[in-house]
C-alpha positions as a Markdown table, in Angstrom:
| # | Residue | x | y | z |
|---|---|---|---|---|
| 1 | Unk | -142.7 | 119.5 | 61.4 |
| 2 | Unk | -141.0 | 117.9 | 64.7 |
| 3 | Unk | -138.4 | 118.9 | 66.4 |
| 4 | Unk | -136.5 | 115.6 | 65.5 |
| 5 | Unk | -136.6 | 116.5 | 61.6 |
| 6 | Unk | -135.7 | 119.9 | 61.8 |
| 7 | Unk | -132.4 | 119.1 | 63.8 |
| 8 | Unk | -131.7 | 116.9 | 60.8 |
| 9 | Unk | -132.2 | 119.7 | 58.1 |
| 10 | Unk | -129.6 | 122.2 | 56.7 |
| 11 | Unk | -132.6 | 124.4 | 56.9 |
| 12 | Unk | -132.7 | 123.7 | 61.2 |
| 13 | Unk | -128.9 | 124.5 | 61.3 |
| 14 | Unk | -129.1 | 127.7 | 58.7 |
| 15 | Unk | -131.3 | 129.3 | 61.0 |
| 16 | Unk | -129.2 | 128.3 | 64.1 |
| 17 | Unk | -126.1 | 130.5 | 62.9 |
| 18 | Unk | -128.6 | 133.0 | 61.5 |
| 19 | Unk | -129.7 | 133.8 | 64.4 |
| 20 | Unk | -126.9 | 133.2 | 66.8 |
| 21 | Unk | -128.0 | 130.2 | 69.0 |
| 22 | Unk | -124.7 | 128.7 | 68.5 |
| 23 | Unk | -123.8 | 127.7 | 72.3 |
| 24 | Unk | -121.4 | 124.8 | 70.9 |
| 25 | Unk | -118.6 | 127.4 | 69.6 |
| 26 | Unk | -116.0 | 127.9 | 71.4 |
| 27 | Unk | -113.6 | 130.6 | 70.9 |
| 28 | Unk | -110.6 | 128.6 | 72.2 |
| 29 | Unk | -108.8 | 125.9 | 70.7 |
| 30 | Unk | -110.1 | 122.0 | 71.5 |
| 31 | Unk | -107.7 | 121.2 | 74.5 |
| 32 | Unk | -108.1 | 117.5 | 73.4 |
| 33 | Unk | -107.5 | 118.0 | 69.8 |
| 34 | Unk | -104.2 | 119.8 | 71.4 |
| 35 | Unk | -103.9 | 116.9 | 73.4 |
| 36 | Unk | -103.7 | 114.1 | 71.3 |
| 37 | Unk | -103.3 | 115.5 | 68.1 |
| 38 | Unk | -100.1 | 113.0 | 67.9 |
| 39 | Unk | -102.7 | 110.2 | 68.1 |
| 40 | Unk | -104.6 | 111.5 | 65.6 |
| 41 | Unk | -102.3 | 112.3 | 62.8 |
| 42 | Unk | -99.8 | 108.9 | 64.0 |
| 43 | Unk | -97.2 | 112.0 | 64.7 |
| 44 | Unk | -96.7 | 112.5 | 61.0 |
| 45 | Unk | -96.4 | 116.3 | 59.8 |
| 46 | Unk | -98.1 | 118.2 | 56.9 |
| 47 | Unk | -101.2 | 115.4 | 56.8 |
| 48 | Unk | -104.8 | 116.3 | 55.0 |
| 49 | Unk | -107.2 | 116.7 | 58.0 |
| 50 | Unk | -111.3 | 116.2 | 57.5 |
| 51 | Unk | -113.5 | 118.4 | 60.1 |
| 52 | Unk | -117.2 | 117.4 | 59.4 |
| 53 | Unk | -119.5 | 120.2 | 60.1 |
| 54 | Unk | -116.8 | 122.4 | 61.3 |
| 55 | Unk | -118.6 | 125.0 | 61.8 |
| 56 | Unk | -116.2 | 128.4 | 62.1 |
| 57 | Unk | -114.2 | 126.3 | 64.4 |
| 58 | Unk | -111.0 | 127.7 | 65.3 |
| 59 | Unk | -109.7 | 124.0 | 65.5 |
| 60 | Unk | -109.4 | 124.3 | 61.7 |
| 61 | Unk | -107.0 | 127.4 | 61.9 |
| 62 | Unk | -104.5 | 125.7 | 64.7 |
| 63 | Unk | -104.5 | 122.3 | 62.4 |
| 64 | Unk | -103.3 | 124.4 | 59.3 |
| 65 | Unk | -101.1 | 126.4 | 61.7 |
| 66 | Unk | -99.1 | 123.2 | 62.2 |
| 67 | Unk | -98.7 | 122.7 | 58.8 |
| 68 | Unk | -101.9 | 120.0 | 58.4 |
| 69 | Unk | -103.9 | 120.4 | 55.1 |
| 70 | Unk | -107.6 | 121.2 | 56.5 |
| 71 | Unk | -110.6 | 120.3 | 54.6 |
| 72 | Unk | -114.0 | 121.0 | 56.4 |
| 73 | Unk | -117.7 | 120.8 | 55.1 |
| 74 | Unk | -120.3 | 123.0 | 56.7 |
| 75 | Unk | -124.1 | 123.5 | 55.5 |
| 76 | Unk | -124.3 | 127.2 | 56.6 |
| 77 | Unk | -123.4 | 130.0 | 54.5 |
| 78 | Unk | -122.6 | 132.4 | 57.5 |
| 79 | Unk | -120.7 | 130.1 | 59.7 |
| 80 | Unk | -118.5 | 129.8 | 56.7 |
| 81 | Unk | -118.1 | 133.3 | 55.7 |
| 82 | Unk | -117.8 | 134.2 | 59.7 |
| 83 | Unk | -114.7 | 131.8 | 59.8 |
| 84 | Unk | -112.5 | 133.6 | 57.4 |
| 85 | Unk | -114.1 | 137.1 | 58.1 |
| 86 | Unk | -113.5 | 136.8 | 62.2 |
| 87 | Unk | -109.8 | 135.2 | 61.3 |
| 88 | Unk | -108.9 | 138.3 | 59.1 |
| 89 | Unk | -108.4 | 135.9 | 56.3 |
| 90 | Unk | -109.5 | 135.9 | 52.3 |
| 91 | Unk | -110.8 | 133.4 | 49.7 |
| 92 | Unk | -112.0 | 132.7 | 46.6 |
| 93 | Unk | -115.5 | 130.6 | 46.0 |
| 94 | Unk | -115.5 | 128.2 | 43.0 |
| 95 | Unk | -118.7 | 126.3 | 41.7 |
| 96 | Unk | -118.3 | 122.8 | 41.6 |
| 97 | Unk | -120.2 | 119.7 | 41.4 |
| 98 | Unk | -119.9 | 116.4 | 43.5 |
| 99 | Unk | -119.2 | 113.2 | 42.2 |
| 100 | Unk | -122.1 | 111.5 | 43.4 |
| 101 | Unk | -125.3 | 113.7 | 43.1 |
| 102 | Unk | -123.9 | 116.0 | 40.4 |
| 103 | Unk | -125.4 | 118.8 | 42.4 |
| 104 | Unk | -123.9 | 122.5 | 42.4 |
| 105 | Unk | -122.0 | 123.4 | 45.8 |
| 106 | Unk | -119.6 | 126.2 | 46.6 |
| 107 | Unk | -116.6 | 125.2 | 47.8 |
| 108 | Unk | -114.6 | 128.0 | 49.5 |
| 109 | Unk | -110.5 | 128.2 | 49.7 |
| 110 | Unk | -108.8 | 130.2 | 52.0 |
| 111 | Unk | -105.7 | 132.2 | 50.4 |
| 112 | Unk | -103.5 | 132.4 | 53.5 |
| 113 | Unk | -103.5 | 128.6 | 54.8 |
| 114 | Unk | -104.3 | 125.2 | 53.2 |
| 115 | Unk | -107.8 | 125.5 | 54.8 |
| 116 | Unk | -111.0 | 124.2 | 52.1 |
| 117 | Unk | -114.4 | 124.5 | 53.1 |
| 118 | Unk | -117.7 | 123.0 | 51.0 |
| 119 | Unk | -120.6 | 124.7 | 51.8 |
| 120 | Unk | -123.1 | 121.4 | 51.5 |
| 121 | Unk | -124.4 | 118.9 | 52.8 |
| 122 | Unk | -121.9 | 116.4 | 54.6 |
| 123 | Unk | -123.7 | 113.4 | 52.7 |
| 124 | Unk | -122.8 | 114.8 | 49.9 |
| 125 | Unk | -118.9 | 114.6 | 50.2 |
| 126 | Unk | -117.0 | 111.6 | 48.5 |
| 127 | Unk | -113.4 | 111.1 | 48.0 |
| 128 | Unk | -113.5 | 112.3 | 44.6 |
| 129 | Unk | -115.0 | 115.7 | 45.4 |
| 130 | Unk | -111.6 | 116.3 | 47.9 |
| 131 | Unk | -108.6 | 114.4 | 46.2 |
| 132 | Unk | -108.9 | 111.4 | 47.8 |
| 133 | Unk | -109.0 | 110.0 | 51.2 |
| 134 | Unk | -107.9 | 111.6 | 54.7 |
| 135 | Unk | -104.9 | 111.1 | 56.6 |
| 136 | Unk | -107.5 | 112.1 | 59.9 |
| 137 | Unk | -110.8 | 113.1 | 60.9 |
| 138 | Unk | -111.4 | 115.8 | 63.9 |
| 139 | Unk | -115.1 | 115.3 | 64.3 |
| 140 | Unk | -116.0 | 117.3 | 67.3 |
| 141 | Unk | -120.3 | 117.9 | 67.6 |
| 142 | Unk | -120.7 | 116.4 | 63.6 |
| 143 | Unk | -121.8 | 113.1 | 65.0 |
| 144 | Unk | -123.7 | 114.9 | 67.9 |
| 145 | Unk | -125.3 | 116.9 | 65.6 |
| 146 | Unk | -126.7 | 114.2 | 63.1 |
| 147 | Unk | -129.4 | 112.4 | 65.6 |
| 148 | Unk | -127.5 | 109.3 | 65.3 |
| 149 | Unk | -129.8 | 106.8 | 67.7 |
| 150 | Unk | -132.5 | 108.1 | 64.8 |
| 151 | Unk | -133.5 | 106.2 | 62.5 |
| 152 | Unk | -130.3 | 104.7 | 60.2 |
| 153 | Unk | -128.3 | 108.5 | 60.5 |
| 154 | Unk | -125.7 | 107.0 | 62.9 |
| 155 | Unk | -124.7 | 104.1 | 60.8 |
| 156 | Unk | -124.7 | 106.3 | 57.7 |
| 157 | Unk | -122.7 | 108.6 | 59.4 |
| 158 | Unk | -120.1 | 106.6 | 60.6 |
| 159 | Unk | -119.7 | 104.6 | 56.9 |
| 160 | Unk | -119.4 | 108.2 | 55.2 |
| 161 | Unk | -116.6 | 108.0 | 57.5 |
| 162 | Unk | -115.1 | 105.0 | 57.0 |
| 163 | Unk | -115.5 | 106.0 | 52.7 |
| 164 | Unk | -113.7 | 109.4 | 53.2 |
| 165 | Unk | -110.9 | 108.1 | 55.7 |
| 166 | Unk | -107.4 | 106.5 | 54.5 |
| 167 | Unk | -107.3 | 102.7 | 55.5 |
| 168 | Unk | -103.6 | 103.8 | 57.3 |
| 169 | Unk | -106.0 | 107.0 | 59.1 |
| 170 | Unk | -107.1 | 107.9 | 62.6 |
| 171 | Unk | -110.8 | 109.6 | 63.8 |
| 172 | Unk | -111.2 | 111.5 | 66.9 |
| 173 | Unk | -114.1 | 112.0 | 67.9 |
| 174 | Unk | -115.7 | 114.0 | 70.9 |
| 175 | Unk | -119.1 | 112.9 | 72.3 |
| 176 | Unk | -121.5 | 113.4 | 74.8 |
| 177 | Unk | -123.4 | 111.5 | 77.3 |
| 178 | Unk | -125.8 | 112.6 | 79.6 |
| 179 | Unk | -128.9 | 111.0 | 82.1 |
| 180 | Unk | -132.0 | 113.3 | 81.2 |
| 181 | Unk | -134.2 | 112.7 | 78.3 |
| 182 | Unk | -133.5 | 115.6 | 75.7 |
| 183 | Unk | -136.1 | 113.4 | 73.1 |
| 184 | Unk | -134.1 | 114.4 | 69.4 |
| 185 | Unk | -132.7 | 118.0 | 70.5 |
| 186 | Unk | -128.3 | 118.3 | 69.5 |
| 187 | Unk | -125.9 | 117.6 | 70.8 |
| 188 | Unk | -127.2 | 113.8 | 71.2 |
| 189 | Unk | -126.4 | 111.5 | 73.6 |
| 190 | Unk | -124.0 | 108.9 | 72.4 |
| 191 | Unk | -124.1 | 105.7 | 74.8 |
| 192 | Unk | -121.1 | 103.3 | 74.8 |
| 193 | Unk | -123.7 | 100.7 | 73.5 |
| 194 | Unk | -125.0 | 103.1 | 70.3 |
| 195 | Unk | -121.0 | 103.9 | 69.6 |
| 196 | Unk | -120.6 | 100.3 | 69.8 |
| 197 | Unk | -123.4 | 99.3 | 67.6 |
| 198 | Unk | -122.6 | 102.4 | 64.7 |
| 199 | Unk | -118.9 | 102.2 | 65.2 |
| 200 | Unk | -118.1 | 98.6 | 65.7 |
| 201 | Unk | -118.5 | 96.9 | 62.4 |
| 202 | Unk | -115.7 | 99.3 | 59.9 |
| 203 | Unk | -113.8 | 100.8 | 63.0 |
| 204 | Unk | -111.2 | 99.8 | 66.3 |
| 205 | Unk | -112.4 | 101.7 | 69.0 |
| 206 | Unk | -110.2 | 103.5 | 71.7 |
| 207 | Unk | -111.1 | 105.1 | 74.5 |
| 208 | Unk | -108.6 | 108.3 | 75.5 |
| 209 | Unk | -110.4 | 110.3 | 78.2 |
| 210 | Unk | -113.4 | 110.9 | 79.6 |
| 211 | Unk | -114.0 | 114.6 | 80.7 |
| 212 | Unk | -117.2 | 114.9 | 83.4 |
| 213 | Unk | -118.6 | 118.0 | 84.1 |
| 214 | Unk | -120.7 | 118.4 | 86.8 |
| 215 | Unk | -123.8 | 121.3 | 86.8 |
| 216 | Unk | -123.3 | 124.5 | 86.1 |
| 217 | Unk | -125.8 | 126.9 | 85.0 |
| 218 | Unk | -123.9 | 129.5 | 83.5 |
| 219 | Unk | -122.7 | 126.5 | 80.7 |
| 220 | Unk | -125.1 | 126.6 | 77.9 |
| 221 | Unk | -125.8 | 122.6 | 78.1 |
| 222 | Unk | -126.5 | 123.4 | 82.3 |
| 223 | Unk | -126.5 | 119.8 | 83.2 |
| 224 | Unk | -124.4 | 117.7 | 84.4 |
| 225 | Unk | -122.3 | 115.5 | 81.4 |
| 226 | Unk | -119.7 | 113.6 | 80.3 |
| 227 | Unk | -117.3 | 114.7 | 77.2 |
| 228 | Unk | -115.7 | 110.9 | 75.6 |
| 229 | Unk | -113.2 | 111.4 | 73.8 |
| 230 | Unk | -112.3 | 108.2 | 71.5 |
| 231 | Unk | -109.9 | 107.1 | 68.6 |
| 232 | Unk | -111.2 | 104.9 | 65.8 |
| 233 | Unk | -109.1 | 102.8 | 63.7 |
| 234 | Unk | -110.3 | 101.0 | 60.5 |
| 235 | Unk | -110.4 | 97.6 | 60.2 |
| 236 | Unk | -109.3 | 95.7 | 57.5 |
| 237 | Unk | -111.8 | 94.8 | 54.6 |
């Protein structure tokens, strides 16, 4: 099997947080999502919050901390169960099947904080599994994560999206761009011209900051790159 499909399979990610080659955690807080969380939730309080492939993102814990209602989708088992284990917190797992494939997932609900996590695949997510559209998405690596310049993943992506977001709703999104040829391997390089092209046609695109990071071997992505940081708005059908 090639590289390119396996970083496209819940299997390729599984075995990723089974055996701890997870170099895109960070134990800290997003200092953009920090930044310009106003932007992102329009400065209202207590709104519902998507986090595609969160991971066991901490993000998820500081947006509930505010008083956000967090809903996050995540394919790995253990990334889950490491998120409310390493945060001292407690859940319950329910059984319950989507709207759209009718196919068995467990959905996991914290007990301390309004924090929901489905363990399945992010395709598999619709409105009616999570009571309706978001107020925001924080998608920081999801995108990155889903090959997007292969094949039609980055336009399928980014209408999942546009289906699970509130027409009134805001998407952050961080990103990478780089020079050297990585061929498939995450986190993918997004070009201004491939956000254009997956983005353009159901979103308004912002620009809010552009982070570049120069070489640095002791970072696990060693070369040099640039972190974008955008804002998309729908458009209006």
């Amino acid at each position: 099997m090639s590289e390119q499909t396996d970083s496209t399979t819940a299997e390729y990610w599984a075995d990723r947080w089974k055996e701890g080659h997870t170099g895109w955690h960070r134990q800290e807080v997003n200092a953009y999502l920090i930044k310009y969380v106003h932007e992102l939730t329009a400065g209202r309080p207590k709104v519902r919050v998507f986090v595609p492939l969160c991971g066991k993102s901490v993000d998820m814990l500081w947006l509930a901390d505010q008083g956000h209602t967090v809903v996050g989708v995540e394919v790995a088992r253990k990334a889950i169960e490491t998120f409310f284990s390493e945060n001292n917190l407690s859940f319950t797992v329910e059984i319950v099947k989507m709207a759209t494939d009718n196919e068995p997932v467990d959905k996991y609900t914290c007990n301390e904080k309004a924090i929901t996590i489905f363990c399945c695949n992010l395709f598999s997510i619709a409105e009616d599994d999570v009571g309706g559209r978001f107020d925001a998405i924080w998608d920081r690596g999801s995108l990155s994560a889903v090959a997007p310049a292969f094949d039609d993943n980055g336009k399928r992506y980014t209408k999942k999206m546009r289906s699970l977001l509130a027409s009134d709703g805001n998407y952050m999104l961080e990103s990478h761009y780089y020079e050297i040829d990585r061929g498939m391997r995450p986190p993918a390089c997004i070009s201004e011209e491939l956000r254009n092209k997956i983005y353009g046609e159901d979103f308004i695109i912002r620009e809010l900051e552009i982070n570049r990071l120069e070489e640095d071997p002791n970072r696990s992505l060693s070369f040099a790159l640039d972190l974008h940081y955008h804002l998309f708005k729908p458009k209006e059908n």
